[in-house]
PDB file of C-alpha atoms and ligand atoms in Angstrom:
ATOM      1  CA  MET I   1      66.358 -40.118  35.680  1.00 77.00           C
ATOM      2  CA  PHE I   2      68.240 -36.932  36.668  1.00 83.00           C
ATOM      3  CA  GLU I   3      71.968 -37.384  36.152  1.00 83.00           C
ATOM      4  CA  GLU I   4      72.820 -33.992  37.668  1.00 90.00           C
ATOM      5  CA  VAL I   5      71.459 -35.096  41.052  1.00 94.00           C
ATOM      6  CA  SER I   6      73.534 -37.189  43.469  1.00 96.00           C
ATOM      7  CA  GLN I   7      71.637 -39.122  46.100  1.00 97.00           C
ATOM      8  CA  MET I   8      71.979 -37.952  49.697  1.00 98.00           C
ATOM      9  CA  ILE I   9      69.132 -39.714  51.538  1.00 98.00           C
ATOM     10  CA  SER I  10      67.758 -42.902  50.022  1.00 98.00           C
ATOM     11  CA  GLU I  11      64.101 -43.754  49.658  1.00 98.00           C
ATOM     12  CA  GLU I  12      64.557 -46.533  52.239  1.00 98.00           C
ATOM     13  CA  ASP I  13      66.109 -44.197  54.802  1.00 98.00           C
ATOM     14  CA  LEU I  14      63.395 -41.593  54.240  1.00 98.00           C
ATOM     15  CA  GLN I  15      60.623 -44.120  54.692  1.00 98.00           C
ATOM     16  CA  ALA I  16      62.177 -45.679  57.802  1.00 98.00           C
ATOM     17  CA  ARG I  17      62.613 -42.307  59.488  1.00 98.00           C
ATOM     18  CA  ILE I  18      59.111 -41.147  58.533  1.00 98.00           C
ATOM     19  CA  ALA I  19      57.647 -44.312  60.047  1.00 98.00           C
ATOM     20  CA  GLU I  20      59.472 -43.514  63.305  1.00 98.00           C
ATOM     21  CA  LEU I  21      58.203 -39.942  63.307  1.00 98.00           C
ATOM     22  CA  GLY I  22      54.674 -41.217  62.731  1.00 98.00           C
ATOM     23  CA  LYS I  23      54.955 -43.548  65.719  1.00 98.00           C
ATOM     24  CA  GLN I  24      56.240 -40.768  67.924  1.00 98.00           C
ATOM     25  CA  ILE I  25      53.429 -38.414  66.849  1.00 98.00           C
ATOM     26  CA  THR I  26      50.872 -41.189  67.373  1.00 98.00           C
ATOM     27  CA  ARG I  27      52.067 -41.553  70.976  1.00 98.00           C
ATOM     28  CA  ASP I  28      52.190 -37.816  71.654  1.00 98.00           C
ATOM     29  CA  TYR I  29      48.810 -36.898  70.180  1.00 98.00           C
ATOM     30  CA  ALA I  30      46.537 -39.596  71.582  1.00 97.00           C
ATOM     31  CA  ASP I  31      43.382 -37.820  72.870  1.00 93.00           C
ATOM     32  CA  LYS I  32      44.292 -34.579  71.094  1.00 97.00           C
ATOM     33  CA  ASP I  33      42.517 -32.814  68.257  1.00 96.00           C
ATOM     34  CA  LEU I  34      45.348 -33.144  65.738  1.00 98.00           C
ATOM     35  CA  VAL I  35      45.421 -31.040  62.598  1.00 98.00           C
ATOM     36  CA  LEU I  36      48.343 -31.457  60.224  1.00 98.00           C
ATOM     37  CA  ILE I  37      49.055 -28.269  58.346  1.00 98.00           C
ATOM     38  CA  GLY I  38      51.230 -28.826  55.307  1.00 98.00           C
ATOM     39  CA  VAL I  39      53.240 -26.025  53.805  1.00 97.00           C
ATOM     40  CA  LEU I  40      52.869 -26.284  50.030  1.00 96.00           C
ATOM     41  CA  LYS I  41      54.239 -27.219  47.740  1.00 94.00           C
ATOM     42  CA  GLY I  42      57.302 -28.892  49.231  1.00 96.00           C
ATOM     43  CA  CYS I  43      55.434 -30.875  51.894  1.00 97.00           C
ATOM     44  CA  PHE I  44      53.154 -32.850  49.649  1.00 98.00           C
ATOM     45  CA  LEU I  45      54.991 -36.177  49.537  1.00 98.00           C
ATOM     46  CA  PHE I  46      56.267 -36.021  53.110  1.00 98.00           C
ATOM     47  CA  MET I  47      52.803 -35.191  54.431  1.00 98.00           C
ATOM     48  CA  ALA I  48      51.208 -37.992  52.401  1.00 98.00           C
ATOM     49  CA  ASP I  49      53.639 -40.571  53.803  1.00 98.00           C
ATOM     50  CA  LEU I  50      53.747 -39.171  57.344  1.00 98.00           C
ATOM     51  CA  CYS I  51      49.985 -39.009  57.851  1.00 98.00           C
ATOM     52  CA  ARG I  52      49.672 -42.692  56.909  1.00 98.00           C
ATOM     53  CA  HIS I  53      52.015 -43.567  59.776  1.00 98.00           C
ATOM     54  CA  ILE I  54      49.930 -41.655  62.323  1.00 98.00           C
ATOM     55  CA  GLU I  55      47.349 -44.023  63.738  1.00 98.00           C
ATOM     56  CA  LEU I  56      44.924 -41.442  65.076  1.00 98.00           C
ATOM     57  CA  PRO I  57      41.915 -39.549  63.817  1.00 98.00           C
ATOM     58  CA  LEU I  58      43.325 -36.348  62.377  1.00 98.00           C
ATOM     59  CA  SER I  59      42.570 -33.746  59.800  1.00 98.00           C
ATOM     60  CA  CYS I  60      44.776 -32.232  57.131  1.00 98.00           C
ATOM     61  CA  ASP I  61      44.882 -28.729  55.799  1.00 98.00           C
ATOM     62  CA  PHE I  62      47.377 -26.920  53.608  1.00 98.00           C
ATOM     63  CA  LEU I  63      48.669 -23.482  53.054  1.00 98.00           C
ATOM     64  CA  GLY I  64      50.781 -22.097  50.305  1.00 96.00           C
ATOM     65  CA  VAL I  65      53.643 -19.729  50.937  1.00 92.00           C
ATOM     66  CA  SER I  66      56.149 -18.207  48.652  1.00 82.00           C
ATOM     67  CA  SER I  67      59.447 -16.791  49.759  1.00 72.00           C
ATOM     68  CA  TYR I  68      61.924 -17.594  47.058  1.00 58.00           C
ATOM     69  CA  GLY I  69      60.776 -16.897  43.572  1.00 52.00           C
ATOM     70  CA  ASP I  70      63.177 -18.841  41.414  1.00 52.00           C
ATOM     71  CA  ARG I  71      66.371 -18.401  43.397  1.00 57.00           C
ATOM     72  CA  THR I  72      68.095 -20.649  45.906  1.00 59.00           C
ATOM     73  CA  SER I  73      68.454 -18.144  48.739  1.00 61.00           C
ATOM     74  CA  THR I  74      65.644 -16.577  50.699  1.00 62.00           C
ATOM     75  CA  SER I  75      64.348 -13.087  50.046  1.00 65.00           C
ATOM     76  CA  GLY I  76      63.117 -12.948  53.648  1.00 70.00           C
ATOM     77  CA  VAL I  77      59.721 -11.764  52.447  1.00 80.00           C
ATOM     78  CA  ILE I  78      57.082 -14.427  53.030  1.00 88.00           C
ATOM     79  CA  ARG I  79      53.703 -14.272  51.374  1.00 87.00           C
ATOM     80  CA  ILE I  80      50.685 -16.540  51.964  1.00 93.00           C
ATOM     81  CA  THR I  81      49.577 -17.506  48.472  1.00 93.00           C
ATOM     82  CA  SER I  82      46.705 -19.704  49.630  1.00 96.00           C
ATOM     83  CA  ASP I  83      45.358 -19.842  53.150  1.00 97.00           C
ATOM     84  CA  LEU I  84      43.933 -22.611  55.352  1.00 98.00           C
ATOM     85  CA  THR I  85      40.408 -23.686  54.555  1.00 98.00           C
ATOM     86  CA  ARG I  86      39.239 -23.991  58.169  1.00 97.00           C
ATOM     87  CA  PRO I  87      39.743 -22.231  61.516  1.00 98.00           C
ATOM     88  CA  ILE I  88      42.301 -23.837  63.850  1.00 98.00           C
ATOM     89  CA  GLU I  89      41.010 -22.336  67.089  1.00 98.00           C
ATOM     90  CA  GLY I  90      41.171 -24.963  69.837  1.00 98.00           C
ATOM     91  CA  CYS I  91      43.053 -27.446  67.633  1.00 98.00           C
ATOM     92  CA  ASP I  92      46.409 -29.118  68.199  1.00 98.00           C
ATOM     93  CA  VAL I  93      48.323 -27.933  65.197  1.00 98.00           C
ATOM     94  CA  LEU I  94      51.342 -29.712  63.776  1.00 98.00           C
ATOM     95  CA  VAL I  95      52.979 -27.742  60.979  1.00 98.00           C
ATOM     96  CA  VAL I  96      54.548 -30.066  58.384  1.00 98.00           C
ATOM     97  CA  GLU I  97      57.437 -28.616  56.360  1.00 98.00           C
ATOM     98  CA  ASP I  98      59.929 -30.044  53.903  1.00 98.00           C
ATOM     99  CA  ILE I  99      62.903 -28.089  55.201  1.00 97.00           C
ATOM    100  CA  VAL I 100      63.793 -25.414  57.736  1.00 97.00           C
ATOM    101  CA  ASP I 101      66.615 -23.391  56.238  1.00 95.00           C
ATOM    102  CA  THR I 102      66.947 -19.790  57.484  1.00 93.00           C
ATOM    103  CA  GLY I 103      63.866 -20.364  59.663  1.00 95.00           C
ATOM    104  CA  LEU I 104      62.183 -17.185  58.382  1.00 93.00           C
ATOM    105  CA  THR I 105      59.235 -19.010  56.823  1.00 94.00           C
ATOM    106  CA  MET I 106      58.548 -21.074  59.930  1.00 96.00           C
ATOM    107  CA  LYS I 107      58.895 -18.098  62.254  1.00 95.00           C
ATOM    108  CA  TYR I 108      56.383 -16.165  60.175  1.00 94.00           C
ATOM    109  CA  LEU I 109      53.956 -19.102  60.062  1.00 96.00           C
ATOM    110  CA  ILE I 110      54.099 -19.784  63.795  1.00 97.00           C
ATOM    111  CA  GLN I 111      53.437 -16.123  64.576  1.00 95.00           C
ATOM    112  CA  ASN I 112      50.582 -16.071  62.094  1.00 95.00           C
ATOM    113  CA  PHE I 113      48.993 -19.306  63.400  1.00 97.00           C
ATOM    114  CA  LYS I 114      49.269 -18.203  67.041  1.00 97.00           C
ATOM    115  CA  THR I 115      46.895 -15.302  66.338  1.00 97.00           C
ATOM    116  CA  ARG I 116      44.272 -17.915  65.362  1.00 98.00           C
ATOM    117  CA  ARG I 117      44.295 -19.349  68.898  1.00 98.00           C
ATOM    118  CA  PRO I 118      45.068 -23.067  68.482  1.00 98.00           C
ATOM    119  CA  SER I 119      45.374 -25.159  71.683  1.00 98.00           C
ATOM    120  CA  SER I 120      48.938 -26.048  70.796  1.00 98.00           C
ATOM    121  CA  ILE I 121      51.331 -25.625  67.927  1.00 98.00           C
ATOM    122  CA  LYS I 122      54.334 -27.770  67.082  1.00 98.00           C
ATOM    123  CA  VAL I 123      56.655 -28.192  64.134  1.00 98.00           C
ATOM    124  CA  CYS I 124      57.556 -31.283  62.108  1.00 98.00           C
ATOM    125  CA  SER I 125      60.199 -30.838  59.418  1.00 98.00           C
ATOM    126  CA  LEU I 126      61.741 -33.517  57.237  1.00 98.00           C
ATOM    127  CA  LEU I 127      65.033 -31.621  56.944  1.00 98.00           C
ATOM    128  CA  HIS I 128      66.964 -28.971  58.847  1.00 98.00           C
ATOM    129  CA  LYS I 129      69.963 -26.987  57.611  1.00 97.00           C
ATOM    130  CA  PRO I 130      71.274 -25.451  60.854  1.00 96.00           C
ATOM    131  CA  ALA I 131      74.265 -23.788  59.158  1.00 95.00           C
ATOM    132  CA  ARG I 132      71.963 -21.266  57.496  1.00 92.00           C
ATOM    133  CA  GLU I 133      69.780 -20.471  60.486  1.00 93.00           C
ATOM    134  CA  LEU I 134      68.897 -16.774  60.859  1.00 94.00           C
ATOM    135  CA  VAL I 135      66.197 -17.217  63.489  1.00 95.00           C
ATOM    136  CA  PRO I 136      66.109 -20.128  65.945  1.00 95.00           C
ATOM    137  CA  ILE I 137      63.217 -22.549  65.398  1.00 96.00           C
ATOM    138  CA  GLU I 138      62.323 -25.319  67.785  1.00 97.00           C
ATOM    139  CA  ILE I 139      61.660 -28.361  65.600  1.00 98.00           C
ATOM    140  CA  ASP I 140      59.650 -30.846  67.667  1.00 98.00           C
ATOM    141  CA  TYR I 141      59.861 -33.668  65.108  1.00 98.00           C
ATOM    142  CA  LEU I 142      62.839 -33.693  62.769  1.00 98.00           C
ATOM    143  CA  GLY I 143      63.703 -36.188  60.065  1.00 98.00           C
ATOM    144  CA  PHE I 144      67.315 -35.375  59.194  1.00 98.00           C
ATOM    145  CA  THR I 145      69.876 -32.656  59.809  1.00 98.00           C
ATOM    146  CA  ILE I 146      71.819 -31.836  56.642  1.00 98.00           C
ATOM    147  CA  ASP I 147      74.856 -29.772  55.651  1.00 96.00           C
ATOM    148  CA  ASP I 148      74.654 -26.449  53.870  1.00 95.00           C
ATOM    149  CA  VAL I 149      73.918 -27.774  50.391  1.00 94.00           C
ATOM    150  CA  PHE I 150      70.953 -27.208  48.106  1.00 94.00           C
ATOM    151  CA  VAL I 151      68.840 -30.345  47.996  1.00 97.00           C
ATOM    152  CA  VAL I 152      66.047 -31.485  45.719  1.00 97.00           C
ATOM    153  CA  GLY I 153      63.645 -34.382  45.471  1.00 98.00           C
ATOM    154  CA  TYR I 154      60.869 -35.906  47.534  1.00 98.00           C
ATOM    155  CA  GLY I 155      58.869 -32.685  47.247  1.00 98.00           C
ATOM    156  CA  LEU I 156      61.744 -30.231  47.170  1.00 98.00           C
ATOM    157  CA  ASP I 157      62.351 -28.361  43.957  1.00 96.00           C
ATOM    158  CA  TYR I 158      64.762 -26.244  42.021  1.00 95.00           C
ATOM    159  CA  ARG I 159      62.845 -23.905  39.706  1.00 92.00           C
ATOM    160  CA  GLY I 160      59.809 -26.134  39.995  1.00 93.00           C
ATOM    161  CA  ARG I 161      61.592 -29.336  38.987  1.00 96.00           C
ATOM    162  CA  TYR I 162      62.767 -32.520  40.738  1.00 97.00           C
ATOM    163  CA  ARG I 163      59.864 -32.770  43.203  1.00 98.00           C
ATOM    164  CA  ASN I 164      59.010 -36.247  41.912  1.00 98.00           C
ATOM    165  CA  LEU I 165      62.334 -37.878  42.861  1.00 98.00           C
ATOM    166  CA  ARG I 166      61.843 -40.689  45.370  1.00 98.00           C
ATOM    167  CA  TYR I 167      64.978 -39.693  47.305  1.00 98.00           C
ATOM    168  CA  ILE I 168      66.676 -36.508  48.514  1.00 98.00           C
ATOM    169  CA  GLY I 169      69.623 -35.516  46.365  1.00 98.00           C
ATOM    170  CA  VAL I 170      72.150 -32.765  45.924  1.00 97.00           C
ATOM    171  CA  LEU I 171      71.914 -30.716  42.801  1.00 90.00           C
ATOM    172  CA  GLU I 172      75.413 -30.147  41.404  1.00 83.00           C
ATOM    173  CA  SER I 173      76.318 -26.672  40.170  1.00 71.00           C
ATOM    174  CA  VAL I 174      73.466 -24.395  41.194  1.00 61.00           C
ATOM    175  CA  GLU I 175      74.416 -20.748  41.533  1.00 56.00           C
TER     176      GLU I 175
HETATM  177  P1  IMP E 201      63.506 -20.699  55.080  1.00 73.88           P
HETATM  178  O1  IMP E 201      62.444 -19.646  55.226  1.00 73.88           O
HETATM  179  O2  IMP E 201      64.808 -20.102  54.653  1.00 73.88           O
HETATM  180  O3  IMP E 201      63.660 -21.576  56.295  1.00 73.88           O
HETATM  181  O4  IMP E 201      63.150 -21.558  53.841  1.00 73.88           O
HETATM  182  C1  IMP E 201      62.224 -22.502  53.841  1.00 73.88           C
HETATM  183  C2  IMP E 201      61.829 -22.869  52.431  1.00 73.88           C
HETATM  184  O5  IMP E 201      62.873 -22.656  51.476  1.00 73.88           O
HETATM  185  C3  IMP E 201      61.569 -24.331  52.380  1.00 73.88           C
HETATM  186  O6  IMP E 201      60.234 -24.611  52.730  1.00 73.88           O
HETATM  187  C4  IMP E 201      61.884 -24.681  50.949  1.00 73.88           C
HETATM  188  O7  IMP E 201      60.748 -24.470  50.147  1.00 73.88           O
HETATM  189  C5  IMP E 201      62.956 -23.705  50.553  1.00 73.88           C
HETATM  190  N1  IMP E 201      64.304 -24.315  50.627  1.00 73.88           N
HETATM  191  C6  IMP E 201      65.250 -24.062  51.540  1.00 73.88           C
HETATM  192  N2  IMP E 201      66.358 -24.800  51.336  1.00 73.88           N
HETATM  193  C7  IMP E 201      66.095 -25.567  50.253  1.00 73.88           C
HETATM  194  C8  IMP E 201      66.850 -26.574  49.528  1.00 73.88           C
HETATM  195  O8  IMP E 201      67.991 -26.938  49.841  1.00 73.88           O
HETATM  196  N3  IMP E 201      66.205 -27.129  48.477  1.00 73.88           N
HETATM  197  C9  IMP E 201      64.952 -26.778  48.080  1.00 73.88           C
HETATM  198  N4  IMP E 201      64.215 -25.863  48.730  1.00 73.88           N
HETATM  199  C10 IMP E 201      64.785 -25.250  49.806  1.00 73.88           C
HETATM  200 MG1   MG E 202      58.763 -25.141  51.559  1.00 73.88          MG
END
């Protein structure tokens, strides 16, 4: 469908890893009050697949952030464009992200959520690009570590496009 994208992580590999993460989360959160908080828009496919591999009662909420505008490197300024719909006080929060790149978004979110007094807060990210880390983030559940390349697909976009790819791919020739 998109000839300018070369596949990096296949649909099969994504689904197998997500099933494993779901099993691990199911074990770790038995008897907890689990709330998955998805960071829009990039999380939407990952969160949909992950939550169906978690065999526990849980709730889902979402929040929208914007840090990039249309470029491929972070501005460092994070803005909440739409907030959670419910309080998370006393809940066991698991933040679900598509990718941790510089870590600035996740650092901001964790600080912000902590002020709302959840019982616990952990991070689940499908991808991590450690080469670009500016602030260290402890990722409790990680799908894949990747090299310093700009990736698209399976929720991740470039200028709003490519989110509907079933795999993760590398976009050739982005500035
Ligand atoms: P961070 O604040 O630099 O960690 O950036 C996190 C956000 O940047 C992610 O949630 C993505 O929306 C976006 N992002 C970072 N790297 C990529 C990439 O390779 N492809 C698409 N989006 C990316
Ligand atoms: Mg994102």
